[in-house]
Amino acid sequence: MIKTIAKPMNRKVTGCGECRSTCQSACKTSCTVGNQSCERVTREEKIEKRK
Amino acid sequence: MIHIFDYQDNHYVYDTGSGALHMADRETADYLRAKEGQTVDLSALSPEKIREIEGDIASLVKEELLYKEEVKLYPPKSKYVKALCLHICHDCNLRCRYCFADEGAYHSAREMMSLDTAKRAIDFLIANSGDRKVLEVDFFGGEPLMNLSVIKETVYYAKEEAAKRGKRFLFTTTTNALLLNEETVRFLNEEMENVVLSIDGRKEVHDAVRKTVNGKGSFDAVIDKIKNFVSLRGDKHFYVRGTFTAKNLDFDKDVLFLADQGFDSISMEPVVTDIPDLQIKEGDLPAVKESYDRLCDEYLKRYAEGKGFNFFHFNVDLEGGPCLSKRVSACGAGNEYFSVTPNGDIYPCHQFAGDKDFLMGNVFEGKLDPSIRERFASSCLFTRKGCEDCFAKFICSGGCNANNYHYNRDIDVPYQMTCEMMKKRIECAMHILAQKKLGE
């Protein structure tokens, strides 16, 4: 048995550069890109929710 | 590539090419391990079971969720600046033993940034930001609140200048909380998108390293101030951020202590130092990993009880998260993110400040050293040594430039101690994600 727990969504955008600089997310030593969100996708989702 | 790992009685398979996480039974995990060349005894598997496993694997491969080829995309080199770390104050009212910034002074004279320099830094950022709408400024030190009036005037100036150009600023302040008072808290809550408050956890742990100028522990002076700040923060972002050292390898207790104080947004970072009794060494790794394991268990327990909290390193977004370009290009230091010292000098990031080999320019001149910028812009996941065969690469992006340089004198050579801790945290984060999903 092998069961999928999580798979990435289809990304609408790549490389737009809107994302924040990682180090300012929370800490000042251990940059972790993987726990950051895509700014553009997050914004688009918020707009979708408001509709 | 795939990464197969066990967490307690759970078996996970992470596919780096697709970014998908799967949960497997022991037989499937063993079969995949054997397929990867690991020595595993498969003699107990019946032909029927093997056919079933191979069928499952084939389905996932067809769906491009297993053994998906990795995309080797070199990120575009940004022409624009998006963020500045303003060293608003090269002085500090604490004398923390592990401070990478020489207890606030950055290996030079203790000094404050003038309003004129801060304004020129804002001008520099806006002028070099191209069509980017959202700009970031982090007020950093030393202890930035020792220069609060300049922070305030800089915020007002930046907002005014941004409005003229259809841009917006997001501000962050990192503080040791010692100078928080009613007025400061109100200002930070009104103007700061994020506030990072430094506290290391249990009183005895905090006081052992975070001392006042007079050599006393600072825990009692900050704990109530941080609690008050957090109670008034509402739903705006903050992190209480601790540092763990070789003296508190059981730092899970410190994270839980902070959670018990009512802080629900916590970060705990390994120390960056070469002070012998504080530096985390290779021999400490088993204890560090055990601490992450214990924290992971308690994190899930509290989550199940409805008492969950946010621990920065246990968040990994496998379904959303940043695009591949960001995952490959990492923090952007020296390319689109810079730090500015009190006299206006520009460095790739705060951890390079004061190192003349990395001096890139000055905000009064407005130019950046093209060779240093090119060095940082050219560095990405695919130039990092040893990352190619690591499962964590698209999550950690090859580590921190400054850490790499600090320990290996090369921004492209990751510091293995950091790598080991990062990989452990990612496995914990994946286990947490899976357990949360299964509980839904």
Coordinates of C-alpha atoms in Angstrom, one line a residue, chain B:
Chain B
M1 CA 15.0 11.1 -6.7
I2 CA 13.0 9.7 -3.8
H3 CA 13.6 9.8 -0.1
I4 CA 12.3 7.0 2.1
F5 CA 12.2 7.5 5.8
D6 CA 10.6 6.1 8.9
Y7 CA 9.0 8.0 11.7
Q8 CA 8.0 5.8 14.6
D9 CA 5.8 3.1 12.9
N10 CA 5.1 5.3 9.8
H11 CA 6.9 5.0 6.5
Y12 CA 7.1 7.9 4.2
V13 CA 8.2 8.4 0.6
Y14 CA 9.0 11.9 -0.6
D15 CA 9.5 12.5 -4.3
T16 CA 11.8 15.5 -5.0
G17 CA 10.8 15.9 -8.6
S18 CA 7.1 16.3 -8.0
G19 CA 7.2 17.4 -4.4
A20 CA 4.7 14.7 -3.5
L21 CA 4.7 13.0 -0.1
H22 CA 3.4 9.4 0.2
M23 CA 2.8 7.1 3.1
A24 CA 3.6 3.4 2.6
D25 CA 3.3 0.2 4.4
R26 CA 6.5 -1.5 5.5
E27 CA 6.6 -3.9 2.6
T28 CA 6.3 -1.1 0.0
A29 CA 8.9 1.0 1.8
D30 CA 11.3 -2.0 1.9
Y31 CA 10.7 -2.7 -1.8
L32 CA 11.4 0.9 -2.7
R33 CA 14.6 0.8 -0.5
A34 CA 15.8 -2.2 -2.4
K35 CA 15.0 -0.5 -5.7
E36 CA 17.1 2.4 -4.5
G37 CA 20.0 0.0 -4.0
Q38 CA 19.8 -0.4 -0.2
T39 CA 20.3 -3.8 1.3
V40 CA 16.9 -5.0 2.3
D41 CA 15.7 -8.6 2.8
L42 CA 12.6 -9.0 0.6
S43 CA 12.4 -12.8 0.9
A44 CA 9.2 -12.6 2.9
L45 CA 7.3 -10.8 0.1
S46 CA 5.1 -13.2 -1.9
P47 CA 5.0 -12.8 -5.7
E48 CA 1.4 -11.5 -5.4
K49 CA 2.5 -8.9 -2.9
I50 CA 5.3 -7.8 -5.2
R51 CA 2.9 -7.5 -8.1
E52 CA 0.6 -5.4 -6.0
I53 CA 3.4 -3.1 -4.9
E54 CA 4.7 -2.7 -8.5
G55 CA 1.2 -1.9 -9.6
D56 CA 0.9 0.9 -7.0
I57 CA 4.2 2.3 -7.9
A58 CA 3.4 2.2 -11.6
S59 CA 0.2 4.2 -11.0
L60 CA 2.0 6.9 -9.1
V61 CA 4.7 7.1 -11.8
K62 CA 2.0 7.5 -14.4
E63 CA 0.5 10.3 -12.3
E64 CA 3.9 11.9 -12.2
L65 CA 4.0 11.7 -8.4
L66 CA 6.9 9.3 -8.1
Y67 CA 10.3 9.2 -9.8
K68 CA 9.3 12.4 -11.6
E69 CA 12.3 13.9 -13.3
E70 CA 13.6 17.1 -11.5
V71 CA 13.5 20.3 -13.5
K72 CA 16.9 22.0 -13.5
L73 CA 15.7 25.6 -13.9
Y74 CA 18.3 28.3 -13.3
P75 CA 16.5 31.3 -11.8
P76 CA 16.4 34.6 -13.6
K77 CA 18.9 37.1 -12.2
S78 CA 16.9 39.9 -10.6
K79 CA 17.8 43.4 -11.6
Y80 CA 15.7 44.9 -8.8
V81 CA 16.1 45.4 -5.1
K82 CA 13.1 44.2 -3.0
A83 CA 14.2 44.4 0.6
L84 CA 16.7 46.1 2.9
C85 CA 17.8 45.2 6.4
L86 CA 18.5 48.6 8.1
H87 CA 21.1 48.3 10.9
I88 CA 19.3 51.2 12.7
C89 CA 21.6 50.8 15.7
H90 CA 25.0 49.2 16.0
D91 CA 24.7 49.1 19.8
C92 CA 22.8 47.0 22.2
N93 CA 21.5 47.1 25.7
L94 CA 22.2 43.4 26.1
R95 CA 25.5 41.5 25.9
C96 CA 24.5 38.1 24.6
R97 CA 27.5 35.8 24.6
Y98 CA 26.6 34.2 21.3
C99 CA 25.9 37.4 19.4
F100 CA 27.2 37.1 15.8
A101 CA 27.2 40.9 15.7
D102 CA 29.9 41.3 18.4
E103 CA 27.3 42.1 21.1
G104 CA 25.7 44.7 18.8
A105 CA 28.8 46.6 17.7
Y106 CA 29.6 44.6 14.6
H107 CA 33.4 44.8 15.3
S108 CA 33.5 48.6 15.0
A109 CA 32.4 51.6 16.9
R110 CA 28.9 51.6 18.6
E111 CA 26.8 54.0 16.6
M112 CA 23.3 54.8 15.5
M113 CA 21.9 55.3 12.0
S114 CA 21.0 58.9 11.3
L115 CA 17.6 59.8 9.9
D116 CA 19.4 61.2 6.8
T117 CA 21.1 57.8 6.2
A118 CA 17.9 55.9 6.7
K119 CA 16.1 58.2 4.3
R120 CA 18.8 57.7 1.7
A121 CA 18.4 53.9 2.2
I122 CA 14.7 54.2 1.5
D123 CA 15.4 56.3 -1.6
F124 CA 18.0 53.7 -2.7
L125 CA 15.4 50.9 -2.3
I126 CA 12.6 52.7 -4.1
A127 CA 15.0 53.8 -6.9
N128 CA 16.2 50.3 -7.5
S129 CA 12.9 48.5 -7.1
G130 CA 11.8 48.6 -10.7
D131 CA 8.1 47.7 -11.1
R132 CA 7.9 45.8 -7.8
K133 CA 5.0 47.1 -5.8
V134 CA 5.7 45.7 -2.3
L135 CA 9.0 46.5 -0.7
E136 CA 10.3 45.3 2.6
V137 CA 12.4 46.9 5.3
D138 CA 13.6 45.2 8.4
F139 CA 14.8 47.3 11.3
F140 CA 17.6 45.4 12.9
G141 CA 20.5 46.0 15.3
G142 CA 22.1 45.7 17.8
E143 CA 18.9 46.7 19.5
P144 CA 16.8 48.8 17.0
L145 CA 14.5 50.3 19.6
M146 CA 17.5 52.2 21.0
N147 CA 17.0 54.4 18.0
L148 CA 13.2 54.5 18.0
S149 CA 12.8 58.1 16.8
V150 CA 14.7 57.3 13.6
I151 CA 12.6 54.1 13.0
K152 CA 9.4 56.2 13.3
E153 CA 10.5 59.0 11.0
T154 CA 11.8 56.4 8.5
V155 CA 8.5 54.6 8.5
Y156 CA 6.6 57.8 7.9
Y157 CA 9.0 58.9 5.2
A158 CA 9.0 55.5 3.4
K159 CA 5.2 55.4 3.4
E160 CA 5.0 58.9 2.0
E161 CA 7.5 58.2 -0.8
A162 CA 6.0 54.9 -1.6
A163 CA 2.5 56.4 -1.9
K164 CA 3.8 58.8 -4.5
R165 CA 5.0 55.9 -6.7
G166 CA 2.2 53.4 -6.1
K167 CA 4.3 51.2 -3.9
R168 CA 3.8 49.8 -0.4
F169 CA 6.2 48.9 2.4
L170 CA 6.1 46.0 4.7
F171 CA 8.1 46.7 7.9
T172 CA 9.6 44.2 10.4
T173 CA 11.4 44.9 13.6
T174 CA 13.6 42.5 15.5
T175 CA 13.9 43.4 19.2
N176 CA 15.1 42.0 22.5
A177 CA 12.0 43.6 24.1
L178 CA 13.9 45.4 26.8
L179 CA 12.6 48.8 25.7
L180 CA 9.0 47.9 25.0
N181 CA 6.6 50.3 26.6
E182 CA 3.1 51.4 25.9
E183 CA 4.0 53.9 23.2
T184 CA 6.5 51.6 21.5
V185 CA 4.0 48.7 21.5
R186 CA 1.3 50.9 20.0
F187 CA 3.7 52.0 17.2
L188 CA 5.0 48.5 16.4
N189 CA 1.4 47.1 16.3
E190 CA 0.3 49.9 14.0
E191 CA 3.2 49.9 11.6
M192 CA 5.0 46.6 11.7
E193 CA 3.9 43.7 9.4
N194 CA 6.0 41.4 11.6
V195 CA 7.8 41.7 14.9
V196 CA 10.4 39.3 16.0
L197 CA 11.0 39.1 19.8
S198 CA 14.1 37.5 21.1
I199 CA 13.8 35.1 24.1
D200 CA 15.5 31.8 24.5
G201 CA 13.0 29.9 26.6
R202 CA 13.4 28.8 30.2
K203 CA 14.8 31.5 32.6
E204 CA 18.0 29.6 33.4
V205 CA 18.7 29.0 29.7
H206 CA 17.9 32.6 28.7
D207 CA 19.9 34.1 31.6
A208 CA 23.0 32.0 30.9
V209 CA 23.6 33.8 27.7
R210 CA 21.4 36.8 27.3
K211 CA 22.8 39.2 29.9
T212 CA 22.5 42.9 30.5
V213 CA 25.4 45.3 30.3
N214 CA 25.9 44.7 34.0
G215 CA 26.1 41.0 33.6
K216 CA 22.7 40.0 35.0
G217 CA 20.3 37.7 33.2
S218 CA 17.6 39.6 31.3
F219 CA 14.7 37.1 31.5
D220 CA 12.8 38.8 34.3
A221 CA 13.2 42.2 32.5
V222 CA 11.6 41.0 29.2
I223 CA 9.1 38.2 29.9
D224 CA 6.2 40.3 31.0
K225 CA 6.9 42.9 28.3
I226 CA 6.7 40.2 25.6
K227 CA 3.5 38.7 27.1
N228 CA 2.0 42.2 27.1
F229 CA 3.1 42.8 23.5
V230 CA 1.7 39.5 22.3
S231 CA -1.6 40.1 24.1
L232 CA -2.0 43.4 22.2
R233 CA -0.8 42.1 18.8
G234 CA -4.2 40.8 17.7
D235 CA -4.0 38.8 14.5
K236 CA -0.9 40.5 13.2
H237 CA 2.3 38.5 12.6
F238 CA 4.9 38.0 15.3
Y239 CA 7.5 35.4 16.3
V240 CA 9.1 34.8 19.6
R241 CA 12.5 33.7 18.5
G242 CA 15.0 31.8 20.6
T243 CA 18.5 30.6 20.0
F244 CA 19.7 27.2 21.2
T245 CA 23.3 26.4 22.0
A246 CA 25.3 23.4 23.1
K247 CA 24.2 24.3 26.6
N248 CA 20.5 23.5 25.9
L249 CA 20.4 20.6 23.5
D250 CA 17.1 19.8 25.1
F251 CA 15.7 22.9 23.5
D252 CA 12.3 21.2 23.0
K253 CA 11.7 22.1 26.6
D254 CA 12.4 25.8 25.8
V255 CA 10.0 25.8 22.8
L256 CA 7.3 24.2 25.0
F257 CA 8.1 26.7 27.8
L258 CA 7.4 29.5 25.3
A259 CA 4.2 27.8 24.2
D260 CA 3.2 27.5 27.8
Q261 CA 3.6 31.3 28.2
G262 CA 0.8 31.7 25.6
F263 CA 3.1 32.5 22.7
D264 CA 1.6 30.6 19.7
S265 CA 4.2 31.6 17.1
I266 CA 7.6 30.4 17.9
S267 CA 11.0 30.0 16.2
M268 CA 14.1 28.4 17.7
E269 CA 17.4 28.6 15.8
P270 CA 20.7 26.8 16.2
V271 CA 23.4 29.2 17.3
V272 CA 26.0 30.5 14.8
T273 CA 29.2 30.9 16.8
D274 CA 32.6 29.4 17.3
I275 CA 32.6 30.0 21.0
P276 CA 33.7 26.5 22.2
D277 CA 31.2 25.9 25.0
L278 CA 28.2 27.2 23.0
Q279 CA 29.0 25.9 19.5
I280 CA 26.9 22.9 18.4
K281 CA 29.3 20.2 17.3
E282 CA 28.9 17.0 15.4
G283 CA 28.8 15.0 18.6
D284 CA 25.8 17.0 19.7
L285 CA 23.7 16.0 16.6
P286 CA 22.0 12.9 18.1
A287 CA 20.8 15.0 21.1
V288 CA 19.6 17.7 18.8
K289 CA 17.7 15.2 16.7
E290 CA 16.1 13.6 19.8
S291 CA 15.0 17.1 20.9
Y292 CA 13.3 17.6 17.5
D293 CA 11.6 14.2 17.8
R294 CA 10.3 15.0 21.3
L295 CA 9.1 18.4 20.1
C296 CA 7.4 16.8 17.1
D297 CA 5.5 14.3 19.4
E298 CA 4.4 17.0 21.8
Y299 CA 3.5 19.4 19.0
L300 CA 1.1 16.7 17.5
K301 CA -0.3 15.9 21.0
R302 CA -1.1 19.5 21.7
Y303 CA -2.5 20.0 18.2
A304 CA -4.9 17.0 18.8
E305 CA -5.9 18.5 22.1
G306 CA -6.8 21.8 20.4
K307 CA -3.8 23.5 22.0
G308 CA -1.6 23.7 18.9
F309 CA 1.0 26.4 18.2
N310 CA 3.0 27.4 15.3
F311 CA 6.7 26.3 15.3
F312 CA 8.4 27.9 12.3
H313 CA 10.5 24.9 11.2
F314 CA 7.6 22.5 11.4
N315 CA 5.8 24.3 8.6
V316 CA 6.4 22.9 5.2
D317 CA 4.0 23.7 2.5
L318 CA 4.0 20.7 0.0
E319 CA 0.7 21.7 -1.7
G320 CA 1.4 25.4 -2.2
G321 CA 4.6 27.1 -1.3
P322 CA 6.8 29.1 -3.5
C323 CA 7.5 28.4 -7.2
L324 CA 10.5 26.5 -8.4
S325 CA 12.4 29.7 -9.3
K326 CA 12.2 30.8 -5.6
R327 CA 13.0 27.4 -4.3
V328 CA 16.2 27.4 -6.4
S329 CA 17.3 31.0 -5.8
A330 CA 16.7 31.1 -2.0
C331 CA 16.9 34.2 0.2
G332 CA 18.2 36.7 -2.4
A333 CA 20.9 38.1 -0.2
G334 CA 23.4 40.1 -2.2
N335 CA 21.1 40.2 -5.2
E336 CA 17.7 41.6 -4.3
Y337 CA 18.1 41.8 -0.5
F338 CA 20.9 43.8 1.2
S339 CA 21.7 45.2 4.6
V340 CA 22.7 48.8 5.3
T341 CA 25.0 49.7 8.3
P342 CA 24.6 53.0 10.3
N343 CA 27.0 54.8 8.0
G344 CA 25.1 53.7 4.9
D345 CA 27.5 50.9 3.8
I346 CA 25.7 48.2 1.9
Y347 CA 26.5 44.5 2.5
P348 CA 24.8 41.3 1.1
C349 CA 23.0 40.6 4.4
H350 CA 23.3 41.4 8.1
Q351 CA 25.6 38.5 8.7
F352 CA 28.2 39.9 6.3
A353 CA 28.0 43.5 7.8
G354 CA 31.5 44.8 8.7
D355 CA 33.4 42.3 6.5
K356 CA 35.1 44.7 4.0
D357 CA 35.5 41.9 1.5
F358 CA 31.7 42.1 1.1
L359 CA 31.3 45.8 1.1
M360 CA 29.1 46.5 -2.0
G361 CA 28.6 50.3 -1.9
N362 CA 27.0 53.0 0.1
V363 CA 23.5 54.4 0.0
F364 CA 24.8 57.9 -0.6
E365 CA 26.5 56.8 -3.8
G366 CA 23.6 54.6 -4.8
K367 CA 25.7 52.0 -6.6
L368 CA 26.3 48.3 -6.0
D369 CA 29.6 46.5 -6.6
P370 CA 28.7 44.5 -9.8
S371 CA 31.2 41.7 -9.1
I372 CA 29.9 40.9 -5.6
R373 CA 26.3 41.2 -6.8
E374 CA 27.1 38.8 -9.7
R375 CA 28.7 36.4 -7.3
F376 CA 25.5 36.2 -5.2
A377 CA 23.1 36.4 -8.1
S378 CA 24.9 33.4 -9.8
S379 CA 24.8 31.3 -6.7
C380 CA 21.7 29.1 -6.5
L381 CA 20.8 25.5 -5.6
F382 CA 22.5 24.1 -8.6
T383 CA 25.9 25.7 -7.7
R384 CA 25.8 24.4 -4.2
K385 CA 28.3 21.6 -3.5
G386 CA 26.6 18.3 -2.5
C387 CA 23.0 19.4 -2.8
E388 CA 22.3 17.5 -5.9
D389 CA 21.8 14.2 -4.1
C390 CA 19.9 15.7 -1.1
F391 CA 16.1 15.2 -0.7
A392 CA 15.8 18.5 1.1
K393 CA 17.2 20.7 -1.7
F394 CA 13.9 22.2 -3.0
I395 CA 12.8 23.0 0.6
C396 CA 16.1 24.5 2.0
S397 CA 17.5 25.9 -1.3
G398 CA 21.0 25.0 -0.4
G399 CA 21.2 26.8 2.9
C400 CA 22.2 30.2 4.2
N401 CA 25.0 32.0 2.2
A402 CA 26.3 33.5 5.4
N403 CA 26.3 30.2 7.3
N404 CA 28.1 28.6 4.4
Y405 CA 30.7 31.4 4.3
H406 CA 31.1 31.6 8.1
Y407 CA 32.0 27.9 8.4
N408 CA 33.4 27.0 4.9
R409 CA 34.6 30.4 3.5
D410 CA 32.5 29.7 0.4
I411 CA 28.8 30.6 0.0
D412 CA 28.4 27.6 -2.2
V413 CA 29.6 25.0 0.3
P414 CA 26.8 24.2 2.8
Y415 CA 27.7 23.7 6.4
Q416 CA 26.9 20.0 7.0
M417 CA 25.8 20.5 10.6
T418 CA 23.1 22.9 9.4
C419 CA 22.2 20.4 6.7
E420 CA 21.7 17.6 9.2
M421 CA 19.4 19.7 11.4
M422 CA 17.5 21.0 8.4
K423 CA 16.9 17.4 7.1
K424 CA 15.7 16.3 10.5
R425 CA 13.3 19.2 10.8
I426 CA 11.9 18.6 7.4
E427 CA 11.2 14.9 8.2
C428 CA 9.4 16.0 11.4
A429 CA 7.4 18.6 9.4
M430 CA 6.4 15.9 6.8
H431 CA 5.3 13.6 9.6
I432 CA 3.3 16.3 11.2
L433 CA 1.7 17.2 7.8
A434 CA 0.8 13.6 7.2
Q435 CA -0.7 13.1 10.7
K436 CA -2.7 16.2 10.4
K437 CA -4.0 15.1 7.0
L438 CA -4.9 11.6 8.3
G439 CA -6.8 13.2 11.2
E440 CA -8.9 15.4 9.0

